[in-house]
Short mmCIF file of C-alpha atoms and ligand atoms in Angstrom, two decimals:
data_model
loop_
_atom_site.label_atom_id
_atom_site.label_comp_id
_atom_site.label_asym_id
_atom_site.label_seq_id
_atom_site.Cartn_x
_atom_site.Cartn_y
_atom_site.Cartn_z
CA MET E 1 -28.37 -33.60 55.93
CA MET E 2 -25.53 -31.58 56.62
CA SER E 3 -22.75 -31.50 53.83
CA THR E 4 -19.40 -33.01 55.15
CA ASP E 5 -17.51 -31.51 51.93
CA PRO E 6 -15.17 -29.10 53.17
CA ARG E 7 -15.90 -26.93 49.69
CA TYR E 8 -19.52 -25.97 51.42
CA ASN E 9 -18.04 -25.18 54.62
CA ASN E 10 -15.72 -22.07 53.95
CA ASP E 11 -17.79 -19.18 52.31
CA ASP E 12 -20.81 -17.75 52.77
CA TRP E 13 -22.97 -19.39 50.56
CA SER E 14 -21.56 -22.80 51.97
CA PRO E 15 -24.71 -25.58 53.66
CA SER E 16 -23.85 -25.25 56.72
CA ARG E 17 -25.02 -21.45 56.95
CA ARG E 18 -27.99 -21.28 53.98
CA GLY E 19 -29.40 -24.50 54.27
CA ASN E 20 -29.04 -27.44 51.58
CA SER E 21 -32.49 -27.01 49.82
CA PRO E 22 -32.99 -27.01 46.06
CA GLN E 23 -33.21 -23.43 46.16
CA GLY E 24 -29.83 -22.94 48.03
CA LEU E 25 -28.13 -24.96 45.55
CA ASN E 26 -29.98 -23.44 42.74
CA ARG E 27 -28.11 -20.20 43.98
CA ARG E 28 -24.81 -21.48 44.27
CA ARG E 29 -25.25 -22.86 40.85
CA LEU E 30 -25.89 -19.22 39.55
CA PHE E 31 -23.14 -17.44 41.74
CA TRP E 32 -20.71 -19.73 40.39
CA THR E 33 -21.78 -19.46 37.03
CA ALA E 34 -21.51 -16.22 37.36
CA ARG E 35 -18.37 -15.41 38.89
CA LEU E 36 -16.78 -18.19 36.06
CA ALA E 37 -18.37 -16.00 33.27
CA LEU E 38 -17.40 -12.80 34.84
CA ALA E 39 -13.58 -14.11 34.88
CA ALA E 40 -14.05 -15.33 31.29
CA VAL E 41 -14.89 -11.89 30.40
CA ALA E 42 -12.12 -9.93 32.47
CA CYS E 43 -9.87 -12.49 31.14
CA MET E 44 -11.15 -12.53 27.19
CA GLY E 45 -11.47 -8.32 27.44
CA LEU E 46 -7.65 -8.20 28.85
CA PHE E 47 -6.40 -10.38 26.38
CA ALA E 48 -8.06 -8.63 23.64
CA MET E 49 -6.65 -4.85 25.01
CA TRP E 50 -3.53 -6.04 25.67
CA ASN E 51 -2.89 -7.91 22.30
CA SER E 52 -4.13 -5.33 20.42
CA GLU E 53 -1.83 -2.97 22.14
CA PHE E 54 1.12 -4.78 23.18
CA PRO E 55 1.35 -7.98 21.52
CA SER E 56 4.51 -8.71 23.61
CA ARG E 57 2.76 -8.84 26.90
CA MET E 58 0.70 -11.47 26.46
CA ILE E 59 3.00 -13.60 28.35
CA LEU E 60 1.54 -12.10 31.57
CA GLN E 61 -2.27 -12.77 29.86
CA LYS E 62 -1.26 -16.54 30.10
CA ASN E 63 -0.52 -16.51 33.74
CA TRP E 64 -3.85 -14.86 34.68
CA CYS E 65 -5.91 -16.76 32.67
CA GLY E 66 -4.90 -20.43 33.17
CA ASP E 67 -4.45 -23.23 30.58
CA ALA E 68 -7.75 -23.27 29.89
CA ASN E 69 -6.79 -20.37 27.09
CA SER E 70 -3.31 -22.19 26.19
CA GLU E 71 -4.46 -23.14 22.57
CA LEU E 72 -5.66 -19.45 22.02
CA TYR E 73 -2.95 -18.33 23.64
CA SER E 74 -0.16 -19.97 21.51
CA GLN E 75 -2.15 -18.92 18.31
CA GLN E 76 -2.47 -15.42 19.22
CA GLN E 77 0.97 -15.00 20.66
CA LEU E 78 2.15 -16.46 16.86
CA ALA E 79 0.11 -14.18 15.27
CA ALA E 80 1.35 -11.63 16.82
CA GLN E 81 4.87 -12.19 16.89
CA LYS E 82 4.03 -12.77 13.05
CA LEU E 83 3.04 -9.28 12.66
CA ASN E 84 6.01 -7.45 14.87
CA PRO E 85 8.16 -6.74 11.94
CA LEU E 86 10.86 -7.04 14.73
CA ALA E 87 10.55 -10.93 15.02
CA SER E 88 11.19 -11.21 11.25
CA VAL E 89 15.08 -10.01 11.44
CA VAL E 90 17.43 -11.22 14.19
CA GLY E 91 17.53 -7.52 15.90
CA SER E 92 18.60 -4.14 15.35
CA PRO E 93 19.33 -2.80 11.45
CA THR E 94 22.88 -4.25 10.46
CA GLU E 95 25.46 -2.70 8.43
CA SER E 96 25.62 -6.20 6.19
CA PHE E 97 21.67 -6.81 5.54
CA ARG E 98 22.81 -10.48 5.61
CA ASP E 99 23.50 -10.29 9.85
CA ASN E 100 20.34 -9.31 10.13
CA LEU E 101 18.21 -12.09 8.12
CA ARG E 102 16.54 -15.11 10.01
CA LEU E 103 17.74 -18.34 8.83
CA ASP E 104 14.30 -19.84 9.20
CA THR E 105 12.44 -17.01 7.23
CA LYS E 106 12.69 -16.18 3.22
CA TYR E 107 12.17 -12.38 2.23
CA ILE E 108 11.45 -10.76 -1.20
CA THR E 109 12.48 -7.14 -2.68
CA SER E 110 12.46 -5.34 -5.48
CA TRP E 111 13.09 -1.36 -6.16
CA GLY E 112 10.86 1.41 -7.96
CA SER E 113 11.99 2.98 -10.88
CA GLY E 114 9.35 5.14 -12.35
CA GLY E 115 7.40 7.95 -11.30
CA TRP E 116 5.85 8.08 -7.25
CA SER E 117 2.45 6.37 -8.58
CA ASN E 118 4.60 3.22 -10.63
CA ASP E 119 6.46 2.71 -7.48
CA VAL E 120 3.27 2.40 -5.69
CA ILE E 121 1.91 -0.25 -7.48
CA SER E 122 5.64 -2.08 -8.15
CA ILE E 123 5.32 -2.03 -3.94
CA MET E 124 1.72 -3.76 -4.20
CA ASN E 125 3.04 -6.16 -6.71
CA LEU E 126 5.85 -7.12 -4.28
CA ILE E 127 3.49 -7.38 -1.42
CA TYR E 128 1.14 -9.39 -3.72
CA LEU E 129 4.30 -11.41 -4.33
CA GLY E 130 5.37 -12.22 -0.97
CA LEU E 131 1.95 -13.65 -0.26
CA ILE E 132 1.91 -16.03 -3.16
CA THR E 133 5.64 -17.15 -2.56
CA GLU E 134 5.47 -16.94 1.42
CA ARG E 135 7.87 -14.69 1.56
CA VAL E 136 8.73 -11.87 4.02
CA PRO E 137 8.39 -8.62 1.64
CA VAL E 138 11.21 -5.90 2.23
CA LEU E 139 9.98 -2.83 1.05
CA PRO E 140 12.20 -0.13 -0.80
CA VAL E 141 11.98 3.56 -0.18
CA PHE E 142 10.56 5.86 -3.07
CA LEU E 143 12.89 7.46 -4.71
CA PRO E 144 12.08 11.21 -6.51
CA SER E 145 12.86 10.12 -10.12
CA HIS E 146 10.48 12.30 -11.29
CA PHE E 147 11.86 15.21 -9.65
CA MET E 148 15.39 13.73 -11.10
CA LEU E 149 14.20 13.18 -14.48
CA ASN E 150 12.81 16.54 -14.49
CA ASN E 151 15.58 18.61 -12.81
CA TYR E 152 12.85 20.32 -10.66
CA GLY E 153 15.38 20.60 -7.62
CA ASP E 154 17.96 18.93 -5.87
CA ASP E 155 15.89 17.64 -2.95
CA HIS E 156 16.76 14.02 -3.62
CA SER E 157 15.32 13.01 -0.04
CA PRO E 158 13.80 9.56 -0.26
CA LEU E 159 10.57 9.21 1.03
CA PRO E 160 10.15 6.05 3.71
CA PHE E 161 6.59 3.65 2.55
CA GLY E 162 5.87 3.77 6.33
CA ASP E 163 5.62 7.51 6.36
CA VAL E 164 2.89 6.87 3.48
CA PHE E 165 0.98 4.19 4.23
CA ASP E 166 0.11 2.74 7.85
CA LEU E 167 1.92 -0.22 8.22
CA PRO E 168 0.58 -1.54 11.32
CA TRP E 169 -2.67 -1.44 9.72
CA LEU E 170 -1.42 -3.29 6.29
CA ARG E 171 0.51 -5.91 8.18
CA ARG E 172 -2.60 -6.70 10.32
CA ALA E 173 -5.18 -6.41 7.01
CA ILE E 174 -3.17 -8.66 5.03
CA ASN E 175 -1.85 -10.71 8.21
CA GLU E 176 1.53 -10.59 6.93
CA PRO E 177 5.20 -9.35 8.76
CA LEU E 178 6.35 -6.43 6.10
CA LEU E 179 9.90 -5.25 6.68
CA GLU E 180 11.12 -1.77 5.43
CA TRP E 181 14.91 -2.12 4.22
CA ARG E 182 15.65 0.48 7.47
CA ASP E 183 14.66 -2.20 9.78
CA VAL E 184 17.14 -4.81 8.29
CA LYS E 185 19.81 -3.11 6.83
CA ALA E 186 21.75 0.55 8.71
CA SER E 187 20.18 3.64 6.83
CA ASN E 188 23.76 5.05 7.62
CA SER E 189 25.73 1.70 6.53
CA THR E 190 28.76 1.94 4.72
CA VAL E 191 28.88 -1.60 3.63
CA THR E 192 28.08 -2.68 0.21
CA ASP E 193 26.73 -6.11 -0.12
CA ASP E 194 26.70 -8.43 -3.14
CA ILE E 195 23.81 -10.06 -4.74
CA GLY E 196 21.99 -11.89 -7.16
CA CYS E 197 18.95 -11.06 -8.32
CA TRP E 198 16.63 -11.75 -11.60
CA ASN E 199 16.22 -9.25 -14.62
CA VAL E 200 12.76 -9.40 -15.42
CA TRP E 201 13.13 -6.49 -17.56
CA GLU E 202 15.20 -7.73 -20.28
CA SER E 203 12.67 -10.24 -20.97
CA ILE E 204 9.31 -8.46 -21.11
CA GLN E 205 10.79 -5.62 -23.45
CA TYR E 206 13.61 -5.64 -26.14
CA HIS E 207 14.67 -2.06 -26.24
CA ASP E 208 16.59 -1.80 -23.51
CA LYS E 209 19.28 -4.32 -23.67
CA ALA E 210 20.06 -4.43 -19.76
CA PRO E 211 18.40 -4.90 -16.25
CA ARG E 212 16.06 -2.17 -15.13
CA GLN E 213 18.21 0.68 -14.12
CA SER E 214 16.78 2.03 -10.52
CA PHE E 215 18.33 4.31 -7.78
CA GLY E 216 16.90 1.80 -5.16
CA PRO E 217 19.56 -0.67 -4.60
CA TRP E 218 22.40 2.49 -5.33
CA PHE E 219 20.30 4.09 -1.94
CA SER E 220 20.62 0.80 0.17
CA LYS E 221 24.12 -0.16 -1.01
CA LEU E 222 23.42 -2.83 -2.81
CA ASP E 223 25.80 -3.91 -6.08
CA ILE E 224 23.55 -6.78 -7.82
CA SER E 225 24.60 -9.09 -10.25
CA TYR E 226 21.83 -10.32 -12.69
CA THR E 227 20.37 -13.36 -13.92
CA LYS E 228 17.87 -12.93 -17.04
CA THR E 229 14.61 -14.32 -16.53
CA PRO E 230 13.90 -16.96 -19.23
CA ASP E 231 11.56 -15.30 -21.93
CA TRP E 232 8.36 -17.44 -20.88
CA VAL E 233 7.94 -14.82 -17.91
CA LYS E 234 6.42 -12.40 -20.34
CA LEU E 235 2.64 -12.52 -21.10
CA LYS E 236 2.49 -11.75 -24.45
CA GLN E 237 5.15 -14.00 -26.15
CA ASN E 238 7.42 -12.00 -29.03
CA PHE E 239 4.92 -8.95 -28.66
CA GLU E 240 6.89 -6.02 -28.71
CA HIS E 241 4.09 -3.45 -27.56
CA ASP E 242 3.42 -5.26 -24.15
CA ARG E 243 5.76 -5.26 -21.59
CA TYR E 244 4.07 -7.62 -18.67
CA SER E 245 4.67 -10.44 -16.95
CA THR E 246 2.71 -12.96 -14.42
CA PHE E 247 2.47 -13.02 -10.67
CA TRP E 248 3.41 -16.86 -10.96
CA ALA E 249 5.80 -16.97 -13.96
CA LEU E 250 7.65 -14.56 -11.45
CA ALA E 251 6.52 -16.29 -8.28
CA SER E 252 7.63 -19.92 -9.84
CA LEU E 253 11.28 -18.32 -9.85
CA ALA E 254 11.18 -18.62 -5.98
CA PHE E 255 10.81 -21.97 -6.06
CA PRO E 256 14.04 -24.70 -6.65
CA PHE E 257 12.33 -26.74 -9.55
CA ARG E 258 11.52 -23.73 -11.97
CA ARG E 259 14.56 -21.92 -10.76
CA ASN E 260 17.33 -24.80 -10.91
CA GLN E 261 15.86 -24.59 -14.54
CA SER E 262 15.67 -21.35 -15.15
CA LEU E 263 19.45 -20.22 -14.42
CA VAL E 264 21.69 -18.92 -16.76
CA PRO E 265 25.29 -17.19 -16.60
CA PRO E 266 24.88 -14.26 -14.18
CA LEU E 267 25.73 -10.96 -15.22
CA PRO E 268 28.66 -9.96 -12.90
CA ASN E 269 28.34 -7.03 -10.79
CA LYS E 270 30.20 -3.44 -10.61
CA ARG E 271 32.71 -5.03 -8.25
CA ASN E 272 32.88 -7.98 -10.82
CA VAL E 273 31.27 -10.39 -8.62
CA SER E 274 28.77 -12.79 -10.53
CA LEU E 275 26.12 -14.70 -8.19
CA PRO E 276 22.99 -16.62 -9.03
CA PRO E 277 19.75 -15.14 -7.54
CA ASP E 278 19.79 -15.09 -4.05
CA GLU E 279 17.56 -17.53 -2.49
CA HIS E 280 17.25 -16.12 1.07
CA MET E 281 16.37 -12.52 -0.08
CA LEU E 282 14.55 -13.53 -3.46
CA CYS E 283 15.00 -9.55 -5.46
CA TYR E 284 13.92 -8.89 -9.03
CA ASP E 285 14.72 -5.47 -10.78
CA PHE E 286 11.28 -4.55 -11.59
CA LEU E 287 7.73 -5.22 -10.68
CA TYR E 288 5.51 -2.77 -12.32
CA TYR E 289 4.28 -4.78 -15.29
CA VAL E 290 3.31 -7.44 -13.28
CA ALA E 291 -0.34 -9.49 -13.65
CA ALA E 292 -2.35 -12.69 -12.96
CA ASP E 293 -4.46 -12.29 -16.36
CA GLN E 294 -4.04 -8.97 -18.25
CA SER E 295 -2.57 -6.26 -18.92
CA ASP E 296 -3.28 -2.75 -17.13
CA GLU E 297 -5.52 -5.22 -15.04
CA ILE E 298 -5.02 -3.01 -12.05
CA GLU E 299 -7.70 -0.55 -13.18
CA LEU E 300 -9.85 -3.81 -13.32
CA ASP E 301 -12.12 -5.22 -10.26
CA TYR E 302 -10.75 -8.51 -9.98
CA SER E 303 -6.84 -7.25 -9.68
CA PRO E 304 -5.39 -9.69 -7.05
CA ALA E 305 -3.05 -7.18 -6.46
CA TRP E 306 -5.63 -4.13 -5.46
CA ARG E 307 -8.01 -7.21 -3.70
CA PHE E 308 -5.21 -8.47 -1.92
CA VAL E 309 -2.91 -5.10 -1.02
CA GLY E 310 -3.73 -2.01 -2.54
CA GLN E 311 -7.12 -1.47 -1.10
CA HIS E 312 -5.31 -2.70 2.48
CA MET E 313 -2.52 0.37 2.25
CA GLN E 314 -4.35 3.21 4.06
CA TRP E 315 -2.86 6.74 4.63
CA THR E 316 -0.74 6.95 7.93
CA PRO E 317 -3.00 8.79 10.24
CA ARG E 318 -0.52 11.71 10.58
CA LEU E 319 -0.84 12.23 6.31
CA GLU E 320 -5.00 11.96 6.67
CA ARG E 321 -5.16 14.72 9.17
CA LEU E 322 -2.95 16.63 7.40
CA THR E 323 -4.93 16.82 4.26
CA ASP E 324 -8.13 17.01 6.37
CA ASP E 325 -6.63 20.66 7.18
CA TYR E 326 -6.18 21.26 3.47
CA ILE E 327 -9.46 19.83 2.62
CA ARG E 328 -10.94 22.07 5.11
CA ARG E 329 -9.00 24.93 3.75
CA THR E 330 -10.51 24.59 0.70
CA LEU E 331 -13.72 24.08 1.07
CA ASN E 332 -13.68 26.90 4.04
CA VAL E 333 -14.62 25.00 6.75
CA ARG E 334 -13.88 25.82 10.04
CA TRP E 335 -11.74 22.89 11.87
CA ASP E 336 -14.24 21.74 14.40
CA GLU E 337 -17.00 21.37 11.39
CA PRO E 338 -17.55 17.86 9.34
CA ILE E 339 -15.79 17.95 5.94
CA PRO E 340 -18.74 17.88 3.44
CA PRO E 341 -18.86 15.30 0.25
CA PHE E 342 -16.89 16.84 -2.37
CA ILE E 343 -15.78 15.42 -6.33
CA SER E 344 -12.25 15.04 -6.72
CA VAL E 345 -10.42 15.48 -10.01
CA HIS E 346 -7.03 14.54 -11.75
CA VAL E 347 -5.91 16.54 -14.49
CA ARG E 348 -2.39 15.35 -15.92
CA HIS E 349 -0.71 17.35 -18.24
CA ASN E 350 2.90 18.13 -18.45
CA ASP E 351 4.98 15.25 -20.03
CA PHE E 352 2.09 13.04 -21.20
CA LYS E 353 2.13 15.33 -24.15
CA GLU E 354 4.86 12.44 -25.36
CA TRP E 355 1.93 10.34 -25.60
CA CYS E 356 -0.30 12.73 -28.01
CA GLU E 357 -0.94 11.38 -31.56
CA PRO E 358 0.92 12.58 -34.44
CA ASP E 359 0.21 15.99 -36.00
CA VAL E 360 -2.40 17.04 -32.86
CA THR E 361 -1.91 20.39 -31.16
CA LEU E 362 -1.39 20.47 -27.29
CA GLU E 363 -5.17 21.99 -27.23
CA GLU E 364 -6.65 19.28 -29.55
CA CYS E 365 -4.55 16.37 -27.32
CA PHE E 366 -5.40 17.27 -23.83
CA ALA E 367 -8.92 17.31 -22.47
CA PRO E 368 -10.70 20.25 -22.70
CA LEU E 369 -12.01 21.65 -19.30
CA SER E 370 -15.78 21.24 -21.14
CA VAL E 371 -15.14 17.47 -21.60
CA ILE E 372 -14.00 16.99 -18.01
CA GLU E 373 -17.32 19.11 -16.66
CA ARG E 374 -19.30 16.76 -18.83
CA ARG E 375 -17.66 13.65 -16.41
CA VAL E 376 -18.22 15.54 -13.62
CA ARG E 377 -22.05 16.06 -14.30
CA GLU E 378 -22.17 12.23 -14.90
CA VAL E 379 -20.62 11.66 -11.39
CA GLN E 380 -22.94 13.77 -10.11
CA ASP E 381 -26.15 12.04 -11.66
CA GLU E 382 -25.06 8.75 -10.48
CA LEU E 383 -24.48 9.98 -6.91
CA ARG E 384 -27.91 11.35 -7.04
CA GLU E 385 -29.67 8.26 -8.66
CA ARG E 386 -27.38 5.34 -7.01
CA LYS E 387 -27.15 7.24 -3.39
CA GLY E 388 -29.28 10.15 -3.29
CA ILE E 389 -27.03 12.65 -2.30
CA GLU E 390 -26.14 16.19 -4.02
CA VAL E 391 -22.90 16.68 -4.14
CA GLU E 392 -21.93 20.50 -5.72
CA HIS E 393 -18.49 20.96 -4.24
CA VAL E 394 -15.54 19.87 -6.69
CA ILE E 395 -11.86 20.11 -5.91
CA VAL E 396 -9.55 19.73 -8.72
CA THR E 397 -5.65 18.53 -8.53
CA SER E 398 -3.38 18.89 -10.85
CA ASP E 399 0.16 18.67 -11.96
CA GLU E 400 -0.78 22.35 -14.29
CA LYS E 401 1.33 24.96 -13.80
CA ASN E 402 -0.36 27.34 -16.20
CA HIS E 403 -2.17 30.30 -14.51
CA THR E 404 -4.77 30.66 -17.58
CA TRP E 405 -5.72 27.02 -16.82
CA TRP E 406 -6.56 27.86 -13.25
CA ALA E 407 -8.25 30.87 -14.40
CA ASP E 408 -10.84 28.87 -16.18
CA VAL E 409 -11.25 26.11 -13.31
CA ASP E 410 -12.22 29.12 -11.06
CA GLU E 411 -14.35 30.36 -13.55
CA LEU E 412 -16.50 27.04 -13.05
CA ARG E 413 -16.46 27.25 -9.16
CA TRP E 414 -13.95 24.27 -8.90
CA LEU E 415 -11.66 24.35 -5.92
CA GLY E 416 -7.72 24.37 -6.37
CA VAL E 417 -5.60 23.66 -3.57
CA ASP E 418 -3.22 26.05 -2.15
CA HIS E 419 0.36 24.60 -2.23
CA SER E 420 1.70 27.54 -2.02
CA ARG E 421 3.88 26.79 0.70
CA THR E 422 3.55 23.00 0.95
CA LYS E 423 6.73 21.93 -0.02
CA GLU E 424 8.62 24.69 2.19
CA LEU E 425 6.45 23.29 5.32
CA TYR E 426 6.58 19.64 4.65
CA GLY E 427 8.94 18.87 1.70
CA ARG E 428 9.15 18.31 -1.92
CA TRP E 429 7.21 14.98 -1.76
CA TYR E 430 3.79 16.42 0.07
CA PRO E 431 2.38 18.46 -2.95
CA ILE E 432 1.26 15.15 -4.27
CA LEU E 433 0.96 12.89 -1.29
CA ILE E 434 -1.78 15.49 0.06
CA ASP E 435 -2.96 15.42 -3.49
CA ALA E 436 -3.31 11.59 -3.26
CA VAL E 437 -5.10 11.54 -0.11
CA ILE E 438 -7.37 14.45 -1.29
CA GLN E 439 -8.37 12.41 -4.49
CA SER E 440 -9.02 9.65 -2.28
CA LYS E 441 -11.21 10.71 -0.10
CA GLY E 442 -13.78 12.05 -3.00
CA SER E 443 -17.76 11.22 -3.37
CA ALA E 444 -16.91 10.26 -6.59
CA PHE E 445 -13.66 10.87 -8.90
CA VAL E 446 -12.97 12.28 -12.25
CA GLY E 447 -9.39 11.37 -13.83
CA THR E 448 -7.22 11.37 -16.65
CA ALA E 449 -6.71 7.96 -18.32
CA ARG E 450 -3.50 6.09 -18.47
CA SER E 451 -2.32 8.17 -15.67
CA THR E 452 -1.15 6.05 -12.28
CA VAL E 453 -1.67 9.15 -10.63
CA SER E 454 -5.19 8.38 -11.51
CA ILE E 455 -5.70 4.98 -11.74
CA LEU E 456 -4.96 4.26 -7.63
CA ALA E 457 -7.19 7.34 -7.04
CA SER E 458 -10.00 5.71 -9.07
CA ARG E 459 -9.24 2.31 -7.43
CA ARG E 460 -9.29 3.85 -3.83
CA VAL E 461 -12.72 5.93 -4.48
CA GLN E 462 -14.22 2.63 -5.77
CA SER E 463 -13.00 0.56 -2.74
CA TRP E 464 -13.00 3.24 0.29
CA GLN E 465 -15.85 5.83 -0.53
CA ASP E 466 -18.17 2.94 -2.80
CA GLY E 467 -17.99 6.18 -5.35
CA PRO E 468 -18.61 6.51 -9.39
CA VAL E 469 -15.74 6.94 -11.50
CA ARG E 470 -14.62 8.12 -14.44
CA MET E 471 -11.74 8.40 -16.18
CA VAL E 472 -11.48 11.31 -19.15
CA GLN E 473 -9.89 10.12 -22.74
CA TRP E 474 -7.14 11.97 -24.35
CA GLY E 475 -4.86 12.34 -27.33
CA LYS E 476 -6.65 13.98 -30.12
CA LEU E 477 -9.78 16.03 -30.79
CA GLY E 478 -12.92 14.43 -29.53
CA ALA E 479 -11.06 11.77 -27.48
CA ASP E 480 -13.42 11.25 -24.83
CA ASP E 481 -16.60 11.60 -27.37
CA HIS E 482 -18.70 8.77 -25.95
N1 LIG N 501 0.89 17.63 -6.49
C1 LIG N 501 1.05 17.43 -7.76
N2 LIG N 501 1.75 16.80 -8.83
C2 LIG N 501 1.03 15.57 -9.46
C3 LIG N 501 -0.04 15.99 -10.20
N3 LIG N 501 -0.56 14.55 -10.57
C4 LIG N 501 1.12 14.59 -11.34
N4 LIG N 501 2.01 15.00 -10.54
C5 LIG N 501 3.10 14.86 -10.72
O1 LIG N 501 3.73 14.14 -11.52
C6 LIG N 501 3.99 12.55 -11.60
C7 LIG N 501 3.21 11.85 -11.74
O2 LIG N 501 3.94 10.83 -12.10
P1 LIG N 501 3.36 9.29 -11.48
O3 LIG N 501 3.29 9.44 -10.02
O4 LIG N 501 4.30 7.84 -11.98
O5 LIG N 501 1.82 9.60 -12.17
P2 LIG N 501 1.55 9.37 -13.95
O6 LIG N 501 3.03 9.79 -14.53
O7 LIG N 501 0.59 10.29 -14.09
O8 LIG N 501 1.18 8.05 -14.11
C8 LIG N 501 3.81 12.49 -9.70
O9 LIG N 501 4.50 11.73 -9.00
C9 LIG N 501 3.85 14.25 -9.13
O10 LIG N 501 5.20 14.28 -8.67
C10 LIG N 501 -1.18 16.37 -9.14
O11 LIG N 501 -2.32 16.34 -8.83
N5 LIG N 501 -0.56 17.12 -7.91
MG1 LIG N 502 4.43 8.17 -14.31
#
């Protein structure tokens, strides 16, 4: 029987042409299924491609694929908006930061005031606090306090977080928007903003009777009126030899119940303005000493700041490429050859002498190369046993400047990195940046106990290379005996 349904009369597969046999119907079904499947695949492909590269263009994608995808579309659009830093502020950076804050968004910030690696850990803690308080972290620049303290020179240029760490990658990995101060307030702004912040430092240690000093607020032209946090933010109450606070003690102050219970008269700022802790841009003076459960837990496997944030702080592609060039030169490998596996070593000296035990000479205090060599053999053994690989190359990074010490490193046939032109070519930050990236690329790592440079390198080698790590103990003769 001929079909009267007009749908069947307008194309090559209409029953009028092909007949209405069961085979014909099956072929038609097959054809339509294939066409629909193709269209769906094309839409999904376009969706994935455009979404990953150009989140803002998703509006076009919706029109092409129709309403069937609208729920998925709106979820993806929300996610894309959330990860787009511009969606978390009103617009371009403004003279006063407040003009750029969205009324429907809450923010959190803090500043560094230690060596570079200490500041990296402080920012990791800031981002983790942002996650648990559901606030958008506004990341400070790294300021060269270490260089200033040591009078190393007059180059005090700041280092933006996003020049070192891959921010788009991090946003996607933790599924949270992240801003830098340069996204919020114009870098060349001449406006000083008054703001109220929490002073954690005075509650966790008893020597300094003031909030933690930092160049960060000065750099961002902020004049801060501080409110001291309650004593209970300290992890070990009344214990002067520990300075840790806890994430949730500080996080609780982000919410009205604890905040309002904890308000005490604030210290006036430099312009004599007194302000309670800001609720829109929540801020703390110092977030280095923060843990979930125990002091120094960033070194431990369960550290939430490492697991939820730190391990996703990958280097920028530019810094990776630059460092690969340095590694190739160090190992004498051509630019088009793969980099062979190596063991990275970090030896920290200089100001660490302040931690030597009394009546101990410097030679007795810092671990000799023979002790470091024993640790290198341990990780070589572990690589052989656990992964079946022989790794002979050893690259040594250090803040040591003594030529005799480096000559002893050469004697061991270990390799140093040639930084003779690094500062001149790339700037003052780059010797430590390149060394930190080199450390993180080792198949195994041997570091110096208590150095945050070493602690971060060991976490990276564990998380990114699944590599064995050892920390060399020091401070007195035989400190690393085991
Ligand atoms: N280039 C280079 N600099 C280092 C190295 N180790 C330490 N430094 C310098 O010493 C500073 C140490 O400060 P910090 O990052 O806080 O780490 P920590 O003091 O070891 O915990 C670094 O920021 C560098 O400026 C290294 O292996 N290579
Ligand atoms: Mg330090």
